[in-house]
Short mmCIF file of C-alpha atoms in Angstrom, two decimals:
data_model
loop_
_atom_site.label_atom_id
_atom_site.label_comp_id
_atom_site.label_asym_id
_atom_site.label_seq_id
_atom_site.Cartn_x
_atom_site.Cartn_y
_atom_site.Cartn_z
CA MET A 1 22.73 89.55 -208.07
CA SER A 2 20.09 91.05 -210.47
CA GLY A 3 18.76 90.77 -213.78
CA ILE A 4 16.65 87.62 -215.40
CA THR A 5 18.35 84.03 -214.18
CA LEU A 6 17.00 80.98 -215.23
CA VAL A 7 19.20 78.87 -212.68
CA ASN A 8 16.38 77.28 -210.95
CA GLN A 9 15.05 76.06 -214.15
CA VAL A 10 18.26 74.59 -215.49
CA LYS A 11 19.13 72.96 -211.99
CA SER A 12 15.88 71.11 -211.98
CA SER A 13 16.07 70.01 -215.47
CA LYS A 14 18.16 66.91 -216.06
CA PHE A 15 18.33 67.19 -219.61
CA LEU A 16 19.23 71.03 -219.21
CA SER A 17 21.87 71.04 -216.49
CA GLY A 18 23.44 67.28 -217.95
CA LEU A 19 24.08 69.93 -220.97
CA LEU A 20 24.91 72.53 -219.76
CA GLN A 21 26.95 71.98 -216.59
CA PRO A 22 30.17 70.72 -218.46
CA VAL A 23 29.98 74.17 -220.20
CA ALA A 24 30.45 75.85 -217.13
CA ASN A 25 32.82 74.16 -215.40
CA ALA A 26 34.88 74.54 -218.48
CA PHE A 27 34.18 77.77 -218.24
CA VAL A 28 35.15 78.10 -214.67
CA ASN A 29 38.49 76.41 -215.31
CA ALA A 30 39.11 78.86 -217.93
CA ALA A 31 38.53 81.83 -215.87
CA GLY A 32 41.46 80.96 -213.57
CA TYR A 33 40.61 82.17 -210.39
CA ARG A 34 41.27 78.44 -208.64
CA LYS A 35 44.38 78.62 -210.10
CA LEU A 36 45.46 81.61 -208.14
CA GLY A 37 44.21 79.46 -204.80
CA LEU A 38 40.70 82.03 -204.82
CA ARG A 39 37.24 80.74 -204.26
CA TYR A 40 34.64 82.85 -206.29
CA ASP A 41 33.36 84.88 -203.62
CA ASP A 42 36.74 86.06 -203.08
CA VAL A 43 36.92 87.88 -206.55
CA LEU A 44 33.35 89.77 -206.09
CA ARG A 45 33.98 93.50 -206.19
CA GLU A 46 33.84 93.90 -202.59
CA GLU A 47 33.97 98.09 -203.18
CA THR A 48 30.02 98.34 -202.74
CA ASP A 49 27.98 99.00 -199.91
CA ILE A 50 26.08 95.59 -199.68
CA ILE A 51 29.40 93.34 -200.01
CA ARG A 52 31.51 95.72 -197.80
CA GLU A 53 28.91 94.74 -195.11
CA ALA A 54 28.59 91.43 -195.75
CA VAL A 55 32.61 91.37 -195.46
CA ASN A 56 32.00 92.55 -192.27
CA ARG A 57 29.78 90.32 -190.65
CA LEU A 58 31.83 87.43 -191.84
CA PRO A 59 32.84 85.02 -188.77
CA ASP A 60 36.51 86.05 -187.61
CA ASN A 61 38.04 82.46 -189.28
CA GLU A 62 36.21 83.06 -192.57
CA GLY A 63 37.60 86.27 -192.31
CA TYR A 64 41.18 85.38 -191.58
CA GLU A 65 40.88 82.52 -194.12
CA ARG A 66 39.89 85.33 -196.93
CA VAL A 67 42.51 87.25 -196.65
CA TYR A 68 45.06 84.51 -196.41
CA ARG A 69 43.60 83.52 -199.76
CA MET A 70 44.09 87.12 -201.17
CA LYS A 71 47.59 87.15 -200.26
CA VAL A 72 48.61 83.55 -201.79
CA ALA A 73 47.08 84.95 -204.49
CA PHE A 74 49.28 88.19 -204.63
CA GLN A 75 52.32 86.63 -204.14
CA TYR A 76 51.39 83.98 -207.31
CA SER A 77 50.87 87.59 -209.15
CA LEU A 78 53.94 89.09 -208.21
CA SER A 79 56.02 85.74 -208.88
CA HIS A 80 54.20 85.62 -212.33
CA THR A 81 53.35 82.12 -211.38
CA ILE A 82 50.12 80.47 -211.11
CA ALA A 83 49.58 77.16 -209.03
CA THR A 84 49.72 73.50 -210.57
CA LYS A 85 47.08 71.21 -211.26
CA ASP A 86 47.36 69.49 -207.88
CA THR A 87 48.00 72.97 -205.94
CA ALA A 88 44.97 74.45 -207.42
CA LEU A 89 42.13 75.24 -205.74
CA LYS A 90 39.67 72.04 -205.31
CA PRO A 91 36.23 72.19 -206.93
CA GLU A 92 34.99 70.77 -203.45
CA ASP A 93 36.44 73.69 -201.81
CA ASP A 94 35.12 76.79 -203.97
CA VAL A 95 32.05 77.36 -201.46
CA ARG A 96 29.94 80.29 -201.99
CA TYR A 97 30.77 81.22 -198.46
CA LEU A 98 29.72 84.59 -198.66
CA THR A 99 26.18 84.75 -201.01
CA PRO A 100 24.07 83.70 -198.09
CA ILE A 101 25.43 86.91 -196.34
CA ILE A 102 25.45 89.13 -199.13
CA ASP A 103 21.41 88.05 -199.72
CA GLU A 104 20.65 88.73 -196.13
CA VAL A 105 22.27 92.23 -196.26
CA ALA A 106 21.00 93.27 -199.44
CA ALA A 107 17.36 92.36 -197.70
CA GLU A 108 17.81 94.34 -195.18
CA PHE A 109 19.03 97.47 -196.96
CA ALA A 110 15.95 96.90 -199.36
CA GLU A 111 13.93 96.99 -196.29
CA LYS A 112 15.41 99.90 -195.16
CA GLU A 113 14.77 101.45 -198.55
CA ASP A 114 11.19 100.69 -198.50
CA PHE A 115 10.72 102.34 -194.98
CA ASN A 116 11.92 105.62 -195.69
CA ASN A 117 9.89 105.74 -198.81
CA ILE A 118 6.75 104.45 -196.94
CA LYS A 119 3.61 106.09 -198.05
CA SER A 120 0.94 106.48 -195.36
CA TYR A 121 -2.69 107.34 -196.32
CA SER A 122 -5.25 107.77 -193.78
CA LYS A 123 -8.33 105.31 -193.66
CA MET B 1 9.88 105.96 -180.12
CA LEU B 2 12.27 103.01 -179.10
CA SER B 3 13.02 103.33 -175.91
CA ILE B 4 15.61 100.73 -173.80
CA SER B 5 15.26 101.33 -169.89
CA SER B 6 18.71 102.18 -168.59
CA ALA B 7 20.45 100.70 -165.63
CA ARG B 8 18.72 102.63 -162.79
CA LYS B 9 15.27 100.64 -163.52
CA THR B 10 16.98 97.36 -162.77
CA LEU B 11 16.57 97.57 -158.86
CA ASN B 12 12.99 98.18 -159.08
CA LEU B 13 11.40 95.40 -157.74
CA VAL B 14 9.95 93.67 -160.73
CA PRO B 15 5.80 93.83 -159.45
CA THR B 16 4.13 90.15 -158.86
CA VAL B 17 1.25 92.50 -160.61
CA LEU B 18 -1.59 90.23 -160.26
CA LYS B 19 -2.19 88.78 -157.01
CA ALA B 20 -4.51 90.60 -155.22
CA GLY B 21 -5.70 94.15 -155.47
CA TYR B 22 -7.89 94.89 -158.92
CA ALA B 23 -10.03 92.85 -160.27
CA THR B 24 -8.03 90.40 -162.37
CA ALA B 25 -7.95 86.90 -163.91
CA VAL B 26 -4.79 84.79 -164.37
CA SER B 27 -4.84 81.69 -166.82
CA LYS B 28 -2.40 79.42 -168.80
CA THR B 29 -2.28 79.16 -172.29
CA GLY B 30 -2.70 75.77 -173.94
CA ASN B 31 1.68 75.18 -173.08
CA GLY B 32 1.52 76.56 -169.96
CA VAL B 33 1.96 80.27 -170.65
CA LYS B 34 0.60 81.86 -167.91
CA VAL B 35 -1.75 85.08 -168.80
CA ALA B 36 -3.04 88.30 -166.82
CA ALA B 37 -4.87 90.89 -167.46
CA ILE B 38 -6.43 93.94 -166.02
CA ASP B 39 -9.22 95.14 -167.90
CA GLU B 40 -8.99 99.28 -167.30
CA SER B 41 -10.54 101.56 -169.49
CA SER B 42 -8.30 103.52 -171.02
CA PRO B 43 -7.08 104.30 -174.39
CA THR B 44 -3.46 102.88 -173.57
CA ALA B 45 -2.41 99.87 -172.97
CA SER B 46 0.73 97.66 -171.75
CA VAL B 47 2.05 94.50 -172.61
CA SER B 48 4.47 92.76 -170.83
CA LEU B 49 6.23 89.90 -171.55
CA VAL B 50 7.90 88.67 -168.47
CA ILE B 51 10.78 85.38 -168.45
CA ASN B 52 11.38 83.94 -165.40
CA ALA B 53 15.28 84.06 -166.43
CA GLY B 54 16.54 87.04 -164.18
CA SER B 55 20.13 86.85 -162.97
CA ARG B 56 19.37 84.34 -160.15
CA PHE B 57 18.99 81.57 -163.02
CA GLU B 58 22.72 82.36 -164.55
CA PRO B 59 24.72 79.52 -164.39
CA LYS B 60 27.35 79.46 -162.20
CA ASP B 61 30.36 80.14 -164.92
CA LYS B 62 28.04 82.72 -167.33
CA ALA B 63 27.64 85.51 -164.83
CA GLY B 64 26.33 88.25 -166.23
CA ILE B 65 24.60 86.43 -168.98
CA ALA B 66 21.13 87.53 -167.89
CA HIS B 67 22.10 91.19 -168.53
CA PHE B 68 22.92 90.63 -172.49
CA VAL B 69 19.33 88.60 -172.53
CA LYS B 70 17.98 91.73 -171.78
CA ASN B 71 19.83 94.24 -174.27
CA PHE B 72 18.99 91.21 -176.86
CA GLY B 73 15.33 91.87 -176.59
CA PHE B 74 13.95 93.37 -179.70
CA LYS B 75 16.55 92.18 -182.09
CA ASN B 76 16.68 90.66 -185.18
CA ASN B 77 13.98 86.98 -184.93
CA GLY B 78 13.25 84.74 -187.85
CA LYS B 79 10.17 87.11 -188.68
CA ARG B 80 11.05 90.19 -188.51
CA SER B 81 14.38 92.07 -188.73
CA ALA B 82 15.51 94.66 -185.47
CA PHE B 83 15.16 97.25 -187.88
CA ARG B 84 11.72 96.55 -189.06
CA ILE B 85 10.56 96.21 -185.66
CA ALA B 86 11.78 99.63 -184.48
CA ARG B 87 10.44 100.93 -187.43
CA GLU B 88 6.60 99.41 -187.30
CA THR B 89 6.51 100.48 -183.21
CA GLU B 90 7.30 103.82 -184.25
CA LEU B 91 4.75 104.10 -187.20
CA VAL B 92 2.21 102.83 -184.57
CA GLY B 93 3.40 104.84 -181.93
CA GLY B 94 4.89 102.61 -179.25
CA VAL B 95 7.21 102.36 -176.90
CA LEU B 96 9.53 99.59 -176.05
CA SER B 97 11.52 98.82 -172.50
CA SER B 98 13.37 95.85 -171.33
CA ASN B 99 13.85 95.64 -167.54
CA LEU B 100 16.10 93.17 -165.27
CA GLY B 101 15.56 92.02 -162.05
CA ARG B 102 16.83 89.42 -160.03
CA GLU B 103 14.20 87.02 -160.69
CA ASN B 104 12.66 88.04 -164.42
CA VAL B 105 13.31 89.78 -167.40
CA THR B 106 10.79 91.97 -168.46
CA PHE B 107 9.89 93.39 -172.45
CA THR B 108 7.12 95.72 -172.11
CA ALA B 109 5.61 97.30 -175.20
CA GLU B 110 3.52 100.46 -174.33
CA CYS B 111 0.75 101.27 -177.17
CA LEU B 112 -2.96 101.93 -177.99
CA LYS B 113 -5.27 99.21 -177.45
CA GLU B 114 -5.79 98.33 -180.92
CA ASP B 115 -2.23 97.43 -181.42
CA VAL B 116 -1.51 94.90 -178.72
CA PRO B 117 -2.31 92.25 -181.26
CA TYR B 118 1.16 93.36 -183.21
CA PHE B 119 2.91 93.02 -179.76
CA VAL B 120 1.95 89.79 -178.40
CA GLU B 121 3.05 88.60 -181.93
CA VAL B 122 6.25 90.06 -181.38
CA PHE B 123 6.90 88.78 -178.07
CA GLY B 124 5.90 85.39 -179.46
CA ASP B 125 8.68 85.70 -181.60
CA LEU B 126 11.39 86.92 -179.38
CA VAL B 127 11.12 84.27 -177.07
CA ALA B 128 10.63 81.87 -179.87
CA GLN B 129 12.63 82.58 -182.90
CA THR B 130 15.09 85.33 -181.50
CA LYS B 131 18.44 85.23 -184.07
CA PHE B 132 21.07 86.18 -181.96
CA ALA B 133 23.40 86.61 -184.55
CA GLU B 134 26.78 87.02 -184.21
CA HIS B 135 27.18 90.87 -186.02
CA GLU B 136 24.64 91.79 -183.35
CA PHE B 137 26.53 90.41 -180.53
CA HIS B 138 29.03 93.40 -180.60
CA GLY B 139 26.84 95.97 -180.42
CA VAL B 140 24.65 94.45 -177.28
CA ALA B 141 28.00 93.64 -175.95
CA HIS B 142 29.41 97.54 -176.21
CA GLU B 143 25.60 98.31 -174.46
CA VAL B 144 26.26 96.02 -171.41
CA ALA B 145 29.50 97.52 -170.95
CA SER B 146 28.39 100.77 -170.90
CA GLU B 147 25.70 99.81 -168.65
CA VAL B 148 28.26 98.17 -166.20
CA SER B 149 30.28 101.25 -165.96
CA TYR B 150 27.39 103.55 -165.13
CA ALA B 151 26.50 100.96 -162.51
CA GLU B 152 30.14 100.96 -161.20
CA SER B 153 30.31 104.53 -160.91
CA SER B 154 27.17 104.65 -158.84
CA PRO B 155 27.69 103.94 -155.23
CA GLU B 156 24.08 103.43 -154.48
CA ILE B 157 23.81 100.30 -157.27
CA THR B 158 27.24 99.09 -156.00
CA VAL B 159 26.41 98.98 -152.28
CA ILE B 160 22.78 97.25 -152.92
CA GLU B 161 24.19 94.43 -155.33
CA ALA B 162 27.04 94.00 -152.61
CA ALA B 163 24.38 93.74 -150.14
CA HIS B 164 22.29 91.11 -151.99
CA ASN B 165 25.96 89.48 -153.15
CA ALA B 166 27.05 88.83 -149.24
CA ALA B 167 23.52 87.76 -147.97
CA PHE B 168 22.49 85.16 -150.62
CA ARG B 169 25.91 84.46 -152.50
CA ASN B 170 24.51 82.75 -155.04
CA GLY B 171 21.13 82.46 -157.04
CA LEU B 172 19.65 85.75 -155.80
CA GLY B 173 22.88 86.89 -154.50
CA ASN B 174 24.20 87.14 -158.64
CA SER B 175 24.51 90.48 -159.44
CA VAL B 176 21.90 92.50 -161.69
CA PHE B 177 24.85 93.70 -163.68
CA ALA B 178 27.40 92.09 -165.63
CA THR B 179 30.19 91.61 -164.43
CA PRO B 180 33.43 93.00 -166.08
CA TYR B 181 34.85 89.40 -166.32
CA ALA B 182 32.39 88.09 -168.07
CA GLU B 183 33.37 85.66 -170.79
CA ILE B 184 29.95 85.70 -172.79
CA SER B 185 29.82 83.98 -176.53
CA ILE B 186 27.00 84.07 -178.42
CA SER B 187 26.38 80.11 -178.05
CA ASP B 188 26.15 80.45 -174.58
CA LEU B 189 23.37 83.55 -175.41
CA LYS B 190 21.58 80.62 -177.47
CA LYS B 191 22.09 77.87 -174.92
CA PHE B 192 20.34 80.16 -172.10
CA ALA B 193 18.07 81.04 -174.28
CA ALA B 194 17.26 77.78 -175.04
CA ASP B 195 16.90 76.48 -171.38
CA ASN B 196 14.58 79.41 -169.75
CA PHE B 197 12.40 80.50 -173.00
CA VAL B 198 10.09 77.39 -172.15
CA ALA B 199 6.47 78.38 -171.66
CA ASN B 200 6.34 77.18 -167.92
CA LYS B 201 8.99 80.26 -167.06
CA ILE B 202 6.66 83.20 -169.33
CA ALA B 203 3.92 84.94 -168.31
CA LEU B 204 2.61 87.48 -170.70
CA VAL B 205 0.85 90.20 -168.55
CA ALA B 206 -1.32 93.35 -169.78
CA THR B 207 -3.24 96.08 -168.41
CA GLY B 208 -6.14 97.86 -170.35
CA VAL B 209 -6.64 94.24 -172.72
CA SER B 210 -9.49 92.26 -171.80
CA GLU B 211 -8.43 88.86 -170.27
CA ALA B 212 -9.98 86.55 -172.67
CA GLU B 213 -9.03 88.81 -175.83
CA LEU B 214 -5.17 88.23 -174.28
CA LYS B 215 -5.54 84.65 -173.94
CA ASN B 216 -6.22 83.90 -177.43
CA LEU B 217 -3.96 86.41 -178.78
CA ALA B 218 -1.39 84.35 -176.38
CA ASN B 219 -2.42 80.70 -177.48
CA THR B 220 -1.42 81.76 -181.53
CA ALA B 221 1.46 83.98 -180.61
CA PHE B 222 3.22 80.88 -178.14
CA SER B 223 1.96 77.99 -179.85
CA HIS B 224 5.90 77.10 -180.91
CA VAL B 225 7.45 77.43 -177.60
CA ALA B 226 8.38 74.50 -176.01
CA ALA B 227 6.91 73.07 -173.07
CA GLY B 228 10.05 73.36 -170.35
CA SER B 229 11.03 71.07 -167.11
CA ASP B 230 9.23 70.90 -164.18
CA ALA B 231 12.54 71.54 -162.28
CA LYS B 232 12.35 73.59 -159.41
CA ALA B 233 14.68 76.59 -159.21
CA GLU B 234 17.35 75.74 -156.17
CA GLY B 235 15.74 77.45 -152.78
CA SER B 236 17.48 81.06 -151.62
CA LYS B 237 19.32 80.48 -147.97
CA TYR B 238 20.32 83.64 -146.30
CA TYR B 239 23.86 84.31 -145.22
CA GLY B 240 24.87 87.48 -144.28
CA GLY B 241 27.86 89.13 -144.05
CA ASP B 242 30.09 92.01 -144.26
CA VAL B 243 31.48 93.25 -147.52
CA ARG B 244 33.92 96.17 -147.60
CA VAL B 245 34.43 98.20 -150.81
CA ALA B 246 37.19 100.89 -151.24
CA GLN B 247 36.55 103.90 -153.42
CA ASN B 248 37.35 107.58 -153.50
CA THR B 249 34.17 109.10 -152.75
CA GLU B 250 33.82 112.10 -150.30
CA ALA B 251 30.99 110.66 -148.58
CA GLY B 252 30.75 107.29 -147.19
CA HIS B 253 27.87 104.87 -148.40
CA VAL B 254 27.29 102.01 -145.57
CA ALA B 255 24.18 99.65 -145.75
CA VAL B 256 22.84 97.04 -143.29
CA ALA B 257 20.61 94.23 -144.21
CA PHE B 258 18.56 91.59 -142.41
CA GLN B 259 16.75 88.52 -143.83
CA GLY B 260 13.27 90.03 -144.85
CA ALA B 261 10.33 88.10 -146.30
CA ALA B 262 8.92 86.69 -149.28
CA ALA B 263 7.21 89.09 -151.80
CA GLY B 264 3.36 88.09 -151.34
CA THR B 265 3.63 87.06 -147.59
CA PRO B 266 1.84 88.12 -144.99
CA GLU B 267 5.35 89.13 -143.49
CA PHE B 268 6.04 91.16 -146.43
CA TYR B 269 3.39 93.50 -145.55
CA THR B 270 4.45 94.01 -142.40
CA ALA B 271 7.75 95.05 -143.83
CA GLN B 272 6.35 97.47 -146.26
CA VAL B 273 4.58 99.14 -143.37
CA LEU B 274 8.04 99.11 -140.94
CA ARG B 275 9.53 100.66 -144.04
CA SER B 276 7.54 103.54 -144.64
CA LEU B 277 7.55 103.82 -140.93
CA LEU B 278 11.23 104.05 -141.15
CA GLY B 279 10.82 106.21 -144.16
CA GLY B 280 13.77 108.64 -145.17
CA ASP B 281 12.99 109.55 -148.43
CA ARG B 282 11.72 113.18 -148.20
CA PHE B 283 8.45 113.77 -149.82
CA VAL B 284 8.38 117.61 -148.96
CA LYS B 285 11.11 118.93 -151.34
CA TRP B 286 13.77 120.80 -149.57
CA SER B 287 12.45 120.05 -145.83
CA THR B 288 15.19 119.72 -143.55
CA ALA B 289 14.26 117.20 -141.73
CA GLY B 290 11.03 114.63 -142.17
CA VAL B 291 9.15 113.23 -139.92
CA SER B 292 10.04 109.32 -140.02
CA PRO B 293 12.61 108.15 -137.64
CA LEU B 294 15.30 108.03 -140.49
CA SER B 295 14.81 110.86 -142.15
CA ALA B 296 15.09 112.84 -138.96
CA ALA B 297 18.43 111.28 -138.51
CA ALA B 298 19.58 112.46 -141.67
CA GLY B 299 18.54 115.69 -140.86
CA LYS B 300 20.44 115.47 -137.60
CA ILE B 301 23.47 114.55 -139.62
CA GLY B 302 23.61 117.07 -142.08
CA HIS B 303 26.37 117.37 -144.48
CA GLY B 304 23.42 116.43 -147.12
CA ALA B 305 23.00 112.89 -145.21
CA GLN B 306 20.33 110.55 -147.02
CA ILE B 307 19.08 107.45 -145.30
CA SER B 308 16.53 105.47 -146.70
CA ALA B 309 14.83 101.95 -145.66
CA PHE B 310 14.77 99.38 -148.56
CA ASN B 311 12.74 95.93 -148.60
CA PHE B 312 13.30 93.52 -151.59
CA GLY B 313 10.82 90.61 -151.69
CA TYR B 314 11.47 87.83 -153.90
CA SER B 315 9.92 84.86 -154.98
CA ASP B 316 11.39 82.99 -151.73
CA ALA B 317 13.31 85.31 -149.69
CA GLY B 318 13.81 88.61 -149.12
CA LEU B 319 16.06 91.38 -147.76
CA PHE B 320 15.00 94.39 -145.49
CA GLY B 321 17.53 96.42 -144.58
CA ALA B 322 18.69 100.66 -144.34
CA ALA B 323 21.11 102.39 -146.95
CA ALA B 324 22.86 105.47 -145.88
CA LYS B 325 25.56 107.73 -147.15
CA SER B 326 26.89 110.45 -144.55
CA VAL B 327 30.24 111.68 -144.66
CA SER B 328 31.18 110.46 -141.00
CA ALA B 329 30.73 107.01 -139.73
CA ASP B 330 30.33 107.71 -135.91
CA GLU B 331 27.39 110.13 -136.90
CA PHE B 332 25.52 107.31 -138.59
CA LYS B 333 25.75 104.95 -135.76
CA ARG B 334 24.19 107.42 -133.92
CA ALA B 335 21.69 107.80 -136.38
CA LEU B 336 20.97 104.06 -136.26
CA ALA B 337 20.46 104.36 -132.56
CA GLN B 338 18.49 106.98 -132.88
CA ALA B 339 16.43 105.50 -135.44
CA LYS B 340 16.19 102.31 -133.35
CA PHE B 341 14.78 104.23 -130.33
CA GLU B 342 12.22 106.50 -132.05
CA THR B 343 10.81 103.24 -134.13
CA ALA B 344 10.46 101.58 -130.68
CA ALA B 345 9.02 104.32 -128.87
CA ARG B 346 6.42 105.31 -131.64
CA TYR B 347 5.41 101.24 -131.15
CA GLU B 348 4.03 101.98 -127.87
CA THR B 349 2.55 105.24 -128.41
CA ARG B 350 0.64 104.53 -131.89
CA VAL B 351 -3.21 103.97 -131.07
CA ALA B 352 -4.62 101.99 -133.52
CA SER B 353 -3.82 100.08 -136.71
CA THR B 354 -5.41 102.12 -138.60
CA GLU B 355 -2.71 105.19 -138.06
CA ILE B 356 -0.24 102.83 -139.79
CA LEU B 357 -2.15 102.59 -142.65
CA ALA B 358 -3.12 105.85 -143.22
CA ALA B 359 0.78 106.79 -143.08
CA GLN B 360 1.60 104.53 -145.80
CA ALA B 361 -1.35 105.66 -148.03
CA PHE B 362 -0.67 109.61 -147.71
CA GLN B 363 3.35 109.56 -147.89
CA GLY B 364 2.86 108.60 -151.18
CA GLN B 365 4.72 105.57 -150.75
CA LYS B 366 4.58 103.41 -153.84
CA VAL B 367 1.91 101.01 -152.90
CA SER B 368 2.77 98.32 -155.82
CA VAL B 369 -0.77 97.00 -157.58
CA SER B 370 -0.28 94.15 -155.94
CA GLU B 371 -0.88 95.15 -152.69
CA SER B 372 -4.63 95.49 -151.76
CA LEU B 373 -5.59 97.51 -148.30
CA ALA B 374 -6.88 94.30 -147.15
CA ALA B 375 -3.85 92.91 -146.67
CA PHE B 376 -2.84 95.65 -144.60
CA ASP B 377 -5.61 95.71 -142.08
CA ASN B 378 -4.44 92.42 -141.29
CA VAL B 379 -0.92 94.15 -139.96
CA SER B 380 -0.90 95.31 -136.90
CA ALA B 381 1.09 97.35 -134.21
CA ALA B 382 2.54 94.43 -132.69
CA ASP B 383 3.25 92.63 -136.08
CA VAL B 384 5.31 95.18 -136.86
CA SER B 385 7.40 95.35 -133.95
CA LYS B 386 7.77 91.40 -133.61
CA PHE B 387 9.01 91.43 -137.24
CA ALA B 388 11.93 93.74 -136.27
CA ALA B 389 12.84 92.12 -133.80
CA LYS B 390 13.12 88.91 -136.05
CA LEU B 391 14.86 90.95 -138.19
CA LEU B 392 17.58 91.96 -135.56
CA SER B 393 17.95 88.25 -135.05
CA SER B 394 19.05 87.11 -138.30
CA LYS B 395 22.65 87.94 -138.79
CA PRO B 396 23.09 91.30 -140.54
CA THR B 397 24.86 92.07 -143.73
CA THR B 398 26.87 95.01 -143.76
CA VAL B 399 28.40 96.83 -146.82
CA VAL B 400 30.40 99.54 -146.54
CA LEU B 401 32.01 101.54 -149.39
CA GLY B 402 34.04 104.66 -149.50
CA ARG B 403 37.14 105.32 -147.39
CA THR B 404 37.08 102.01 -145.66
CA SER B 405 39.94 102.61 -143.18
CA GLU B 406 37.50 105.08 -141.55
CA LEU B 407 34.34 103.56 -141.68
CA PRO B 408 33.08 101.23 -139.32
CA TYR B 409 32.82 97.15 -139.69
CA GLY B 410 29.28 95.38 -139.30
CA ASP B 411 29.61 94.61 -135.67
CA ALA B 412 30.59 97.58 -133.90
CA LEU B 413 27.66 98.59 -135.66
CA PHE B 414 25.32 96.22 -133.24
#
């Protein structure tokens, strides 16, 4: 969300993405959230103003699905098990559904800050 | 200061501002948006976006969608967020408002002359790129619900809406306020906007700006607006009928209306004259009885009775009548007969048409900008009595609100 990122350079360069994409995939597998049936955006820490507002703006069906996935993950955690290879979340289902909304909300908050700190001067 | 016009404004006839009258010019932009301006010499200007998407154009199963559209003005669009529009308007000292009539929804910005280009740009974005975001919809639905409950609690508004509904059924008969059973979703709104925010249904109207400058601004701002089809709106048909609304009010409200004249026609000016002749609005505060027949009748009834005449003119139809608020039904009937007699008597004693004109002007009656005095020169006393006779020949629309078991029926009044 903040900080220096080279994502665009890596994605546009065939060499770099060929090199680094397998590393990224291995990292995600090792992280293991997919084995709990969760998507990446379910794992984001939602106790911030921006993400809380973004979650509020989710369409109803996405909101219900999100809660359901969290319930499933909690059940896994309670029973000290994880999903098997075929029941785990597939990579194509790991959609970043919340990130566009987060970006929108972050832009709105930043705009509000700008307007609250506007300096006026006479021509 | 951001202000959204409240429910009471929706009963005003949206003026067809620029017919005759002041020196005005009407032209079109490249893709068919009408542009008109009155160049007054004042430091402030006002720009209005008038879209022909009033309650008349609501699809049959989407009653009330125009009310949502009115409240969606100045919300997030592709270029600016709603917050930014509000803050920037405050910074330049402008006032935003939205108004809904039966034929048009109007978005207005009152500002200083130098800020007119900014607001024209905002209007262009409103038409072409309003996002209709889901998260804004909940807020708008709340606003609509509160305006609807205000209207429901106002007997005067209920009576006029019922009169239109009985007189015209659909089209002009659609209520300006959303229905309590409206099932409108955000995708319905997007479709309604796509169908109605088209160039041939849009006019940009301004005061305090020169016509050439406004046309230039409109050409750039509205360049991305779709042209729209040439389909004509369904013509209005007058039906008439009775409506009885049972409500627990102490005062009974009765309205009687007839088929009136479309706005801008010579008959409409006759109707305006007749309306002010009948009068009823008190211009001298605390007076117990005015001079005009209706106010004299109201004074005779007492009990705080108020009777006033109304004349609504639309593009192809009109509604003319009187609305009364009184406590006793018998007394209203007596008052109506009294008014008819006195009006008839007045026509015979009136000496010249200039007297009619003077009464109109001095009463301070709101002569809308569109009517020039020249049109009234053509109205004679004979015209007025002929119009009144024609009115009475159309099927009356009667609305009765209050303790309906004690209030009269339409055909008992005539």
